[in-house]
PDB file of C-alpha atoms and ligand atoms in Angstrom:
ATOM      1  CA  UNK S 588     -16.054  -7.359  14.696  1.00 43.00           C
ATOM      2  CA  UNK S 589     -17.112  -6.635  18.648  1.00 44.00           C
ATOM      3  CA  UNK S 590     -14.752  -5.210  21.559  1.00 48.00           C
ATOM      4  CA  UNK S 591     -14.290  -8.052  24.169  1.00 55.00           C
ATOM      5  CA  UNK S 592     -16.489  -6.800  26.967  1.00 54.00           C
ATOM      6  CA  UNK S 593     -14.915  -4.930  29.780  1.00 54.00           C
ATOM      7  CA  UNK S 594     -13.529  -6.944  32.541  1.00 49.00           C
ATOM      8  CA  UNK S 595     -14.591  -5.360  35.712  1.00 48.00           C
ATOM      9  CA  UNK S 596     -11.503  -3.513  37.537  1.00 47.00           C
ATOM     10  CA  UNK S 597      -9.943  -5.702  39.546  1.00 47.00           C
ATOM     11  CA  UNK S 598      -7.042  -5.010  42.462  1.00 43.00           C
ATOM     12  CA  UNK S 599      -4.126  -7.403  42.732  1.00 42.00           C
ATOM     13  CA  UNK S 600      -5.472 -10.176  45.673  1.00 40.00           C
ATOM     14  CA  UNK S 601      -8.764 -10.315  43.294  1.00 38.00           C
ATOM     15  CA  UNK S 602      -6.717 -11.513  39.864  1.00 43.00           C
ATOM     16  CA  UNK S 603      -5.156 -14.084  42.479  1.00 59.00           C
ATOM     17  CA  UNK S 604      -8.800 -15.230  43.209  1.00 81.00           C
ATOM     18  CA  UNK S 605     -10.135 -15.307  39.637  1.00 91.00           C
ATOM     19  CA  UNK S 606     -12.831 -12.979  40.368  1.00 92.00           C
ATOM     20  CA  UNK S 607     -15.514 -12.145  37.145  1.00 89.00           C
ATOM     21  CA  UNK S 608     -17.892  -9.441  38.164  1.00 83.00           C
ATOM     22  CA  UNK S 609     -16.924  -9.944  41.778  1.00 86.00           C
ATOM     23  CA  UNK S 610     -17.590 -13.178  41.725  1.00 87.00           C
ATOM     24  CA  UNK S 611     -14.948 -15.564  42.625  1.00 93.00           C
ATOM     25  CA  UNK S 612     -14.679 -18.594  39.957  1.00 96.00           C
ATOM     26  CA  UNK S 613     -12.759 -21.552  39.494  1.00 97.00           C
ATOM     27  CA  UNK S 614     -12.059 -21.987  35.547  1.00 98.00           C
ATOM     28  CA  UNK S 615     -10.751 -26.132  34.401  1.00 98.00           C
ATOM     29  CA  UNK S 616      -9.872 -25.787  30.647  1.00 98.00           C
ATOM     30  CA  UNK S 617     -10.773 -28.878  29.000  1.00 99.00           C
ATOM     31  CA  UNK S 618      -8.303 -29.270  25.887  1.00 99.00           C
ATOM     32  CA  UNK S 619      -7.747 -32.744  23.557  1.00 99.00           C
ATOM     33  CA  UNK S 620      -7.740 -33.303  19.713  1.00 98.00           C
ATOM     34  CA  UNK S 621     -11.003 -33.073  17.753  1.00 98.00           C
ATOM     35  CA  UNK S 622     -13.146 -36.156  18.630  1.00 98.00           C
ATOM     36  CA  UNK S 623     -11.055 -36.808  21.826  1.00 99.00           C
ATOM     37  CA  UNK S 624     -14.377 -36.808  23.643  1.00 98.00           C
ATOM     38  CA  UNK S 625     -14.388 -33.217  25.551  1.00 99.00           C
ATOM     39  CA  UNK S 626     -18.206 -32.352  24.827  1.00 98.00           C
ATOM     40  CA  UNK S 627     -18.768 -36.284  26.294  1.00 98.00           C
ATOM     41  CA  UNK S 628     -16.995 -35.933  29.039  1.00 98.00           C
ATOM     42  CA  UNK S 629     -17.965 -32.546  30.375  1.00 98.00           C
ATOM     43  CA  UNK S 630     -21.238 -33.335  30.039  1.00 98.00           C
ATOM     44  CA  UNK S 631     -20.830 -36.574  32.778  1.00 98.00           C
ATOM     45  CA  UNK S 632     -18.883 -33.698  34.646  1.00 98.00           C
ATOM     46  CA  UNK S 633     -21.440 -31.129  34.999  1.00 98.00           C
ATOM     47  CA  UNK S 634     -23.956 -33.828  35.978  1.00 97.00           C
ATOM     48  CA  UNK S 635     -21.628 -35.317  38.764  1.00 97.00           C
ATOM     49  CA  UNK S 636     -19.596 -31.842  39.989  1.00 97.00           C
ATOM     50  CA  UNK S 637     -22.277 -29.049  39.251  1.00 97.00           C
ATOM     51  CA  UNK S 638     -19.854 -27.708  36.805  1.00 98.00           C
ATOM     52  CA  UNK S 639     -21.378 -25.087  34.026  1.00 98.00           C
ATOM     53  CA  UNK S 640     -19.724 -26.239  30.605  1.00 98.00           C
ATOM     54  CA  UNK S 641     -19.176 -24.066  27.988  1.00 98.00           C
ATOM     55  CA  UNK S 642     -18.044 -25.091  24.943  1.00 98.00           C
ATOM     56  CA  UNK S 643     -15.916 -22.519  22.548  1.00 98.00           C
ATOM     57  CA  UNK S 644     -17.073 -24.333  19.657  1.00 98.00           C
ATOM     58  CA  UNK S 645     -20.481 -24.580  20.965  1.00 98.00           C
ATOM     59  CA  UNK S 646     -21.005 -20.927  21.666  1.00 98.00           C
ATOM     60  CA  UNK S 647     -19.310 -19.814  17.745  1.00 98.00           C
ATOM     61  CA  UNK S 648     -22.379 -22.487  16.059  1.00 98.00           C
ATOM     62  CA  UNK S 649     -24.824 -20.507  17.922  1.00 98.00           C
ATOM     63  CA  UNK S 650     -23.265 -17.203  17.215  1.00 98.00           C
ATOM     64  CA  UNK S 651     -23.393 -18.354  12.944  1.00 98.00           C
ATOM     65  CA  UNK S 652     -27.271 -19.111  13.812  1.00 97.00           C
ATOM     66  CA  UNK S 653     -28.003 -16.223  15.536  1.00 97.00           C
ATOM     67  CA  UNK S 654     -27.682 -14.109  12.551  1.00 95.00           C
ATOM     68  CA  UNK S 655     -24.237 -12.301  14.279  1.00 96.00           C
ATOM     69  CA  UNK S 656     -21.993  -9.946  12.002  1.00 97.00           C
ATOM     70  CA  UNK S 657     -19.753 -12.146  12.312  1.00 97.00           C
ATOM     71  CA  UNK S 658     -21.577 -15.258  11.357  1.00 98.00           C
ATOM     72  CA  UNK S 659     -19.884 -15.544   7.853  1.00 98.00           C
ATOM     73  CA  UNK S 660     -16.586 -15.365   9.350  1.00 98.00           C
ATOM     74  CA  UNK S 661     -16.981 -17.798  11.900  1.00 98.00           C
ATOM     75  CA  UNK S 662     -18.635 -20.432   9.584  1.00 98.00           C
ATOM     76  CA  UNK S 663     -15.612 -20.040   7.252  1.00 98.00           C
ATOM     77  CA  UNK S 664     -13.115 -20.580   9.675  1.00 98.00           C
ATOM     78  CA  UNK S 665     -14.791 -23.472  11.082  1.00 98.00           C
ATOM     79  CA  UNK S 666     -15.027 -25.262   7.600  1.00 98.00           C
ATOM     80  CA  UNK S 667     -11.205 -24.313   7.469  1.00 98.00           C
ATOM     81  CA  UNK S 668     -10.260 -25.359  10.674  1.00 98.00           C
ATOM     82  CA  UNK S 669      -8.728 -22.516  11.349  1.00 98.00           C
ATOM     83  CA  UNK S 670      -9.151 -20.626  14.964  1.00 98.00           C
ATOM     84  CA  UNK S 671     -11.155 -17.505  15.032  1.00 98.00           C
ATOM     85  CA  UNK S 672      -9.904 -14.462  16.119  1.00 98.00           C
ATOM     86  CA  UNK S 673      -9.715 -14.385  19.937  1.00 98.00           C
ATOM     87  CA  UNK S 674     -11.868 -11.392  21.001  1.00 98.00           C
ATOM     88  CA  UNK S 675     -14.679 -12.801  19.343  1.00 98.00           C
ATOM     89  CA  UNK S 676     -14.533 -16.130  21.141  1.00 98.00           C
ATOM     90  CA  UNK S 677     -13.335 -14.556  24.500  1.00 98.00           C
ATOM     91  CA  UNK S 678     -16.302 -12.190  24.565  1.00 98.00           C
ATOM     92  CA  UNK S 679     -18.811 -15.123  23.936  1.00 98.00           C
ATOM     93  CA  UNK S 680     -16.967 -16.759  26.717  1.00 98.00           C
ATOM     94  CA  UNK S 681     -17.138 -13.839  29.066  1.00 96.00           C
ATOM     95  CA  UNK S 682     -20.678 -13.221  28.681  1.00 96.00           C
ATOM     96  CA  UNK S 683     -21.870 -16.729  29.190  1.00 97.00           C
ATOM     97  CA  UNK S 684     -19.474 -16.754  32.262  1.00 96.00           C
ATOM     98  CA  UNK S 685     -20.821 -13.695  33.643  1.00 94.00           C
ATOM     99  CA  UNK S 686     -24.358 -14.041  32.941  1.00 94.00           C
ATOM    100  CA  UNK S 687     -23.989 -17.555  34.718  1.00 96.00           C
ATOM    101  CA  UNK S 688     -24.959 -17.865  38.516  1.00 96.00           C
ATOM    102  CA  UNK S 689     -22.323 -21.056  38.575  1.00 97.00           C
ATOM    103  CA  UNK S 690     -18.816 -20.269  40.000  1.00 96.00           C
ATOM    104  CA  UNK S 691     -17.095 -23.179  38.430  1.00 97.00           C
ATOM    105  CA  UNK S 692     -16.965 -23.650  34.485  1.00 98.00           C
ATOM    106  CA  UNK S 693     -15.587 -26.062  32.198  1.00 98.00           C
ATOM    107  CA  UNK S 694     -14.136 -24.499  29.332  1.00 98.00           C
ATOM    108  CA  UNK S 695     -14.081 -27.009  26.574  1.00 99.00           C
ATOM    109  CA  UNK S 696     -11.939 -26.172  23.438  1.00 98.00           C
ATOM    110  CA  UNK S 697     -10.324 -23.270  24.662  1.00 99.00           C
ATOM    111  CA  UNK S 698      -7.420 -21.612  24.361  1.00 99.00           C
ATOM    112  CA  UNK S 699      -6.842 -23.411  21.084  1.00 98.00           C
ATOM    113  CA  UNK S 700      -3.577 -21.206  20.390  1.00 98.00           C
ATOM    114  CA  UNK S 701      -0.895 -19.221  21.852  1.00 98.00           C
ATOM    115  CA  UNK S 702      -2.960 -15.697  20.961  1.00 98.00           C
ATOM    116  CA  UNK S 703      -6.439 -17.193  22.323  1.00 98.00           C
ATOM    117  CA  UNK S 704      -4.486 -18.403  26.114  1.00 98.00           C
ATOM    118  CA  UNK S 705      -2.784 -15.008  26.448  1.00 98.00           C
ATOM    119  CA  UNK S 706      -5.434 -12.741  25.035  1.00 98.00           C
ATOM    120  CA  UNK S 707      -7.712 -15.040  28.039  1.00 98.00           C
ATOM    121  CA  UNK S 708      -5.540 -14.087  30.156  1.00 96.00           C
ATOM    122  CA  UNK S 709      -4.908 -10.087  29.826  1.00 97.00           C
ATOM    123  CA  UNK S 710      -8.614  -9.424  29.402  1.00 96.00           C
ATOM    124  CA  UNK S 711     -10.102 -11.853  32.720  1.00 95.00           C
ATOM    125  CA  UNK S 712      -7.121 -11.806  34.528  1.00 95.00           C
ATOM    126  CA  UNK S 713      -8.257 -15.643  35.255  1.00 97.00           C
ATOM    127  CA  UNK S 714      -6.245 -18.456  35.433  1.00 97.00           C
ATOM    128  CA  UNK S 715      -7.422 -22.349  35.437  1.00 98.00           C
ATOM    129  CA  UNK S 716      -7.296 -24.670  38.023  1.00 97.00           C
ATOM    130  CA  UNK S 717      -5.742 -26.835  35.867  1.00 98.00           C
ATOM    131  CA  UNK S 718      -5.931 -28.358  32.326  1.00 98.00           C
ATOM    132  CA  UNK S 719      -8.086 -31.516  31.669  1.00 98.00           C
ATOM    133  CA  UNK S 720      -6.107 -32.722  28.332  1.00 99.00           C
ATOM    134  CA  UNK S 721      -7.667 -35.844  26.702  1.00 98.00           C
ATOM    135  CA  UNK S 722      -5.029 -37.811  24.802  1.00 98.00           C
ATOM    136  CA  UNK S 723      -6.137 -40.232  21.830  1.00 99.00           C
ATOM    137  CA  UNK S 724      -4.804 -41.288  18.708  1.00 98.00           C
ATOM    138  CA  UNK S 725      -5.604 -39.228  15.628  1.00 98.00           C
ATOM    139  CA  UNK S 726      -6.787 -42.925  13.654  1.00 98.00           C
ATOM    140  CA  UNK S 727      -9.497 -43.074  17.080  1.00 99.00           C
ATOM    141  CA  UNK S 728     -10.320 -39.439  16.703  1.00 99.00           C
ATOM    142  CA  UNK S 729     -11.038 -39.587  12.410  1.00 98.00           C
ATOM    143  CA  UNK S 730     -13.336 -43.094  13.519  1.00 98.00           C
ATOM    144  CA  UNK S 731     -15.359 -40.931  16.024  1.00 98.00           C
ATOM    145  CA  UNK S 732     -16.182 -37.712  13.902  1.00 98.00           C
ATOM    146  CA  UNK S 733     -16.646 -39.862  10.550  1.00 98.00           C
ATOM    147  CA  UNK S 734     -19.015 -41.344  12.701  1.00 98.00           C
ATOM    148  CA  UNK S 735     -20.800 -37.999  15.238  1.00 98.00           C
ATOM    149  CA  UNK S 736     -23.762 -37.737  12.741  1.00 96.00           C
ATOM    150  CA  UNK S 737     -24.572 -34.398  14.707  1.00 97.00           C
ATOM    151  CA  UNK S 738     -24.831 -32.485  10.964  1.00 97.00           C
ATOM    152  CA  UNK S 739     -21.626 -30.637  11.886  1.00 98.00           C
ATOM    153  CA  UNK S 740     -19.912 -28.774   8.849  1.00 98.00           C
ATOM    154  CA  UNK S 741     -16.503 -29.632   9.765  1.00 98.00           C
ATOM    155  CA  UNK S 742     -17.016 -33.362  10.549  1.00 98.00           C
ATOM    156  CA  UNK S 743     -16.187 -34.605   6.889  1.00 98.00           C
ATOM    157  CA  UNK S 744     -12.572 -35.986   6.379  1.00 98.00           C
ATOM    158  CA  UNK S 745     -11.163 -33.097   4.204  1.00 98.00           C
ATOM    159  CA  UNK S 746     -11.687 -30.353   7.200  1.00 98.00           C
ATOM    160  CA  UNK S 747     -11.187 -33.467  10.063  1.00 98.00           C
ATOM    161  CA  UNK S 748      -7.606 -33.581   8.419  1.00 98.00           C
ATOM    162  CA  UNK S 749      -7.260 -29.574   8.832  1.00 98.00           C
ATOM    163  CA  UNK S 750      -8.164 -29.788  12.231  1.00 98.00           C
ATOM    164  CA  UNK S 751      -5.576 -32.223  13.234  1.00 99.00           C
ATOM    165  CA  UNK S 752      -2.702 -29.983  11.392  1.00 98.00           C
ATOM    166  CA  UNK S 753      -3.907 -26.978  13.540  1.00 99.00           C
ATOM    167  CA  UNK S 754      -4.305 -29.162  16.599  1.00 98.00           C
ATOM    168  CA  UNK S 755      -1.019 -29.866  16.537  1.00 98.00           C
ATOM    169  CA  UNK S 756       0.478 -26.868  15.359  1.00 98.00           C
ATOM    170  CA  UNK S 757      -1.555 -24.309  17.152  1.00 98.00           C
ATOM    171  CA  UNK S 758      -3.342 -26.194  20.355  1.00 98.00           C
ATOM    172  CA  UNK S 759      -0.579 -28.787  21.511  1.00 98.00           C
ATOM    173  CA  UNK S 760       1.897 -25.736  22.160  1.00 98.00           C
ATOM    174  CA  UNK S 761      -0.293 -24.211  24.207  1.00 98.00           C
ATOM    175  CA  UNK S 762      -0.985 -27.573  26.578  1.00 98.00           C
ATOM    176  CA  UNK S 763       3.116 -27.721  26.675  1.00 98.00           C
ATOM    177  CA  UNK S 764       3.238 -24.193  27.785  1.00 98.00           C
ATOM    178  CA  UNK S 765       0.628 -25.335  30.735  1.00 98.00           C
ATOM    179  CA  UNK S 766       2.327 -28.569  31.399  1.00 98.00           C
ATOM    180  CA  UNK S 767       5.841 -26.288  32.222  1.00 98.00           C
ATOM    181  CA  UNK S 768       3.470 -25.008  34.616  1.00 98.00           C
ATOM    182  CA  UNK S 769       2.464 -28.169  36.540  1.00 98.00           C
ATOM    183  CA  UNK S 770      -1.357 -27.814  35.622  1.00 98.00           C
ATOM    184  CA  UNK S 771      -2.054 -30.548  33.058  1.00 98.00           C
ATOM    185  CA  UNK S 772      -4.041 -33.565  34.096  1.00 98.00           C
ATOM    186  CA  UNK S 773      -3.458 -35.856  31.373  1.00 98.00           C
ATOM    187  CA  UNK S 774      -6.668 -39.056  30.123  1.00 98.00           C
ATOM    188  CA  UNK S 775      -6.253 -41.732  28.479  1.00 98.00           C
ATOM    189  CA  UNK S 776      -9.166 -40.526  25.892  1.00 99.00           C
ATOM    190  CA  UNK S 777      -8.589 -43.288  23.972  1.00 98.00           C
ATOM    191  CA  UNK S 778     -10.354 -46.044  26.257  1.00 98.00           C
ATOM    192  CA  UNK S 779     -14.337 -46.365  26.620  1.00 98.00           C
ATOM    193  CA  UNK S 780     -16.318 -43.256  27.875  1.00 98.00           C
ATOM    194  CA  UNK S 781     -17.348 -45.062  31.078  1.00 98.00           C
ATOM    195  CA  UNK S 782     -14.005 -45.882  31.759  1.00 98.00           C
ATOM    196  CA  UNK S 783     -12.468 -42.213  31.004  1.00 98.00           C
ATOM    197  CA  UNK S 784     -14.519 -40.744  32.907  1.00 98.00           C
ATOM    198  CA  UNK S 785     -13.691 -43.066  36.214  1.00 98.00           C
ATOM    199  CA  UNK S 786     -10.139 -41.571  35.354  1.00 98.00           C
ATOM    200  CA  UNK S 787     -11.999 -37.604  34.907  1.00 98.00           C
ATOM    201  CA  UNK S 788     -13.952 -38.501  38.316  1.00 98.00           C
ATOM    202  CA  UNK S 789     -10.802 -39.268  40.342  1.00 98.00           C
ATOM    203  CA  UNK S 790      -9.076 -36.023  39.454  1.00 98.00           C
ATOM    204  CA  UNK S 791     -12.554 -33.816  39.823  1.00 98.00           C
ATOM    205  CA  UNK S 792     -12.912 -35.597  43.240  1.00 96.00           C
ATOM    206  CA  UNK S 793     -12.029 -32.467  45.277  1.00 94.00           C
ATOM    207  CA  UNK S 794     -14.206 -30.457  43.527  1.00 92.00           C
ATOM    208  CA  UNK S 795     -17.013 -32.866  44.883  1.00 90.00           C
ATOM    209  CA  UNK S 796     -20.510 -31.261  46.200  1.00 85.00           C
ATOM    210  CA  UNK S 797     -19.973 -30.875  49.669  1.00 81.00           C
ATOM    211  CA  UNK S 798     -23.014 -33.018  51.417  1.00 77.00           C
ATOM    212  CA  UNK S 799     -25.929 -30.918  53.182  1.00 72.00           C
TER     213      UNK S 799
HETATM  214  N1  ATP B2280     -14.221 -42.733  24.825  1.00 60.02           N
HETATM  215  C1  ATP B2280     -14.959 -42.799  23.711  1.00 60.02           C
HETATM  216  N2  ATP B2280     -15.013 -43.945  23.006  1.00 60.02           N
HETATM  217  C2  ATP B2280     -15.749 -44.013  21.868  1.00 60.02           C
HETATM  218  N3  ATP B2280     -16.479 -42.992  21.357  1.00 60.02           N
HETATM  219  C3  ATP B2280     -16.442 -41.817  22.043  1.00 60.02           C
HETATM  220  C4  ATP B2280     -15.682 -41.673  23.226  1.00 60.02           C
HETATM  221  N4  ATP B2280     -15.857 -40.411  23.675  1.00 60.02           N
HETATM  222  C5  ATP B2280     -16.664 -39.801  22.804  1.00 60.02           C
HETATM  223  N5  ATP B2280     -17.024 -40.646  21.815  1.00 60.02           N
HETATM  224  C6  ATP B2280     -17.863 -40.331  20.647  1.00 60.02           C
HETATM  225  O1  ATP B2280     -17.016 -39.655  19.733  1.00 60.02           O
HETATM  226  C7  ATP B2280     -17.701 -38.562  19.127  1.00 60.02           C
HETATM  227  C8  ATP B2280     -16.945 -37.270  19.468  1.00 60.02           C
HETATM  228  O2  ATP B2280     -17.063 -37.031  20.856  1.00 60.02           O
HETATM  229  P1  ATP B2280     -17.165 -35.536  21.412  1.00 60.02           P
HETATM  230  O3  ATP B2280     -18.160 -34.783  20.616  1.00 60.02           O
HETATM  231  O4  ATP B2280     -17.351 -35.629  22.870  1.00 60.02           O
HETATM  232  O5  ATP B2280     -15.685 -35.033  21.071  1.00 60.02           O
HETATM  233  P2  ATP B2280     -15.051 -33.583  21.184  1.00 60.02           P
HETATM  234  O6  ATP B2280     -13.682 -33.737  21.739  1.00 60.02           O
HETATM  235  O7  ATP B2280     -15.970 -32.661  21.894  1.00 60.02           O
HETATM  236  O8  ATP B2280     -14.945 -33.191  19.643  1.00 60.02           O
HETATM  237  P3  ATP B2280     -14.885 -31.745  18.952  1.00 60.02           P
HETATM  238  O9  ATP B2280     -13.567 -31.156  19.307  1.00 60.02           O
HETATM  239  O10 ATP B2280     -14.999 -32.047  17.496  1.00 60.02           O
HETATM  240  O11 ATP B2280     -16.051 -30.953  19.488  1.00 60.02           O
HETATM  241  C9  ATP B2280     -19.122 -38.606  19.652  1.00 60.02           C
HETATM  242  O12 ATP B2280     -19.930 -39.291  18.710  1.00 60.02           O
HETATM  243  C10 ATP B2280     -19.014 -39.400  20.957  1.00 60.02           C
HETATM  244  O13 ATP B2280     -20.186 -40.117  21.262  1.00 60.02           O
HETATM  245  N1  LIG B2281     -11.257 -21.550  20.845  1.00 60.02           N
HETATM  246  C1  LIG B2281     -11.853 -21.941  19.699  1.00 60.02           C
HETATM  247  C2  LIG B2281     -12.675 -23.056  19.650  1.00 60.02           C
HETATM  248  C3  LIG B2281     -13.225 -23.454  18.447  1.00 60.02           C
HETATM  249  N2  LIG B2281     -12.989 -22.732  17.343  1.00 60.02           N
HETATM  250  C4  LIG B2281     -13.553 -23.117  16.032  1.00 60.02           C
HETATM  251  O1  LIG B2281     -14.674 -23.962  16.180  1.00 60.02           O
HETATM  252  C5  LIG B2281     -14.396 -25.226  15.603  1.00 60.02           C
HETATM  253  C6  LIG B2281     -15.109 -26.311  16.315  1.00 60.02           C
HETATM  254  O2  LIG B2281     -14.671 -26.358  17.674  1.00 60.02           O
HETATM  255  P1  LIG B2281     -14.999 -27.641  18.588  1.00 60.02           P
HETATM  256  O3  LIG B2281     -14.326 -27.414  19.889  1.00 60.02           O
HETATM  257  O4  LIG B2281     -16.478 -27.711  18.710  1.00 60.02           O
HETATM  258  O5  LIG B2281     -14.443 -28.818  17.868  1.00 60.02           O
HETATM  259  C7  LIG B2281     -12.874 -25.327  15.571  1.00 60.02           C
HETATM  260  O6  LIG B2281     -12.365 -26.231  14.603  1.00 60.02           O
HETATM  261  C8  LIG B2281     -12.525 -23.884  15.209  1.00 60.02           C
HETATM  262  O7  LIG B2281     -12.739 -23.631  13.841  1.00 60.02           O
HETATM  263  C9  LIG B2281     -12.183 -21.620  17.395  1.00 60.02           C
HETATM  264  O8  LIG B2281     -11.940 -20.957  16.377  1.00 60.02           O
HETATM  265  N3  LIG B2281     -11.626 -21.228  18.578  1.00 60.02           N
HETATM  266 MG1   MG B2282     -16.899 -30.829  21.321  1.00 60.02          MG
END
């Protein structure tokens, strides 16, 4: 398994700033159930607020196809349900993040427990923003992945129904540890994508391009 790359020393007023590589960077966590409609959404939001997304999920399907040691692993865990072991996600996370010219990312399925949101933490010394958390009902969320068709190996009903029972178990704590901190902006996932994302475009609206 690989070391979590080295977060670049940082001095106290620089962890306040969310710095990465001396870069300072402004990190929203985007966190819901599976088939809330993050990927959706953060795609409208990158088009509309110049946000780089980067999906947890996303970045573990590519490690499996890129022939990684830790391919196996991963692809187990993901038929499971189950979350993978935080340093591998955090350093796929932290390179994409670093090797990114963008200074404001969507991250989309992460932390999914306790272990990945303080492991996060300790290693990039960053912070987000705030937490985009879409809400929706679990019978919504089983009618949207029976129905992705993207050839995904965990979108059949035995591992959907895993997913859920480490969605609650594992990711809800960690949006109620968030919410005791005032930072979770909570959607209504369950209504129509054009109509979430008016709600997703009102709270993004000070992170609006400035105009030339
Ligand atoms: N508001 C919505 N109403 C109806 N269908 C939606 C809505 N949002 C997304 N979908 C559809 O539901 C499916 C799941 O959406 P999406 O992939 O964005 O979810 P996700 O939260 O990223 O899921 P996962 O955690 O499994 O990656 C897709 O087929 C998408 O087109
Ligand atoms: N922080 C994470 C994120 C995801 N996983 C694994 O990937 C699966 C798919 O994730 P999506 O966000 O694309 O739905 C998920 O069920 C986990 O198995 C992870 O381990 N850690
Ligand atoms: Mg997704």
């Amino acid at each position: 398994m690989g070391t979590v790359v080295d977060a670049p020393a940082v001095v106290t007023e620089e962890v306040a700033e969310n710095t990465l590589g001396g870069k300072k960077v402004t990190v929203v966590f985007v966190l819901g159930g599976p088939g809330s409609g993050k990927g959706t959404q953060c795609a409208n939001i990158v088009e509309y607020f110049g946000f780089t997304h980067l999906s947890a999920g996303d970045l573990l399907r590519a490690e499996i196809k890129s022939g990684s040691e830790n391919g196996t692993m991963i692809e187990n865990m993901i038929k499971e349900g189950k979350i993978v072991p935080s340093e591998v996600t955090i350093k796929l996370l932290q390179e994409a993040m670093i090797k990114n010219e963008n200074d404001k990312f969507l991250i989309d399925g992460f932390p999914r427990n306790e272990e990945n949101r303080a492991a996060f933490e300790n290693v990039t010394k960053i912070s987000p923003a705030f937490v985009l958390f879409f809400d929706c009902s679990e019978k919504e969320m089983e009618r949207r992945l029976l129905g992705r068709n993207q050839g995904r190996v965990d979108d059949n009903i035995e591992t959907i129904k895993k997913r859920f029972k480490t969605f609650v178990e594992s990711s809800l704590p960690v949006i109620e540890y968030y919410n005791s901190k005032d930072k979770v902006k909570k959607i209504d996932a369950a209504k129509p994508i054009p109509e979430v994302f008016e709600d997703v475009k009102t709270i993004f609206a000070p992170y609006a391009p400035k105009a030339e």
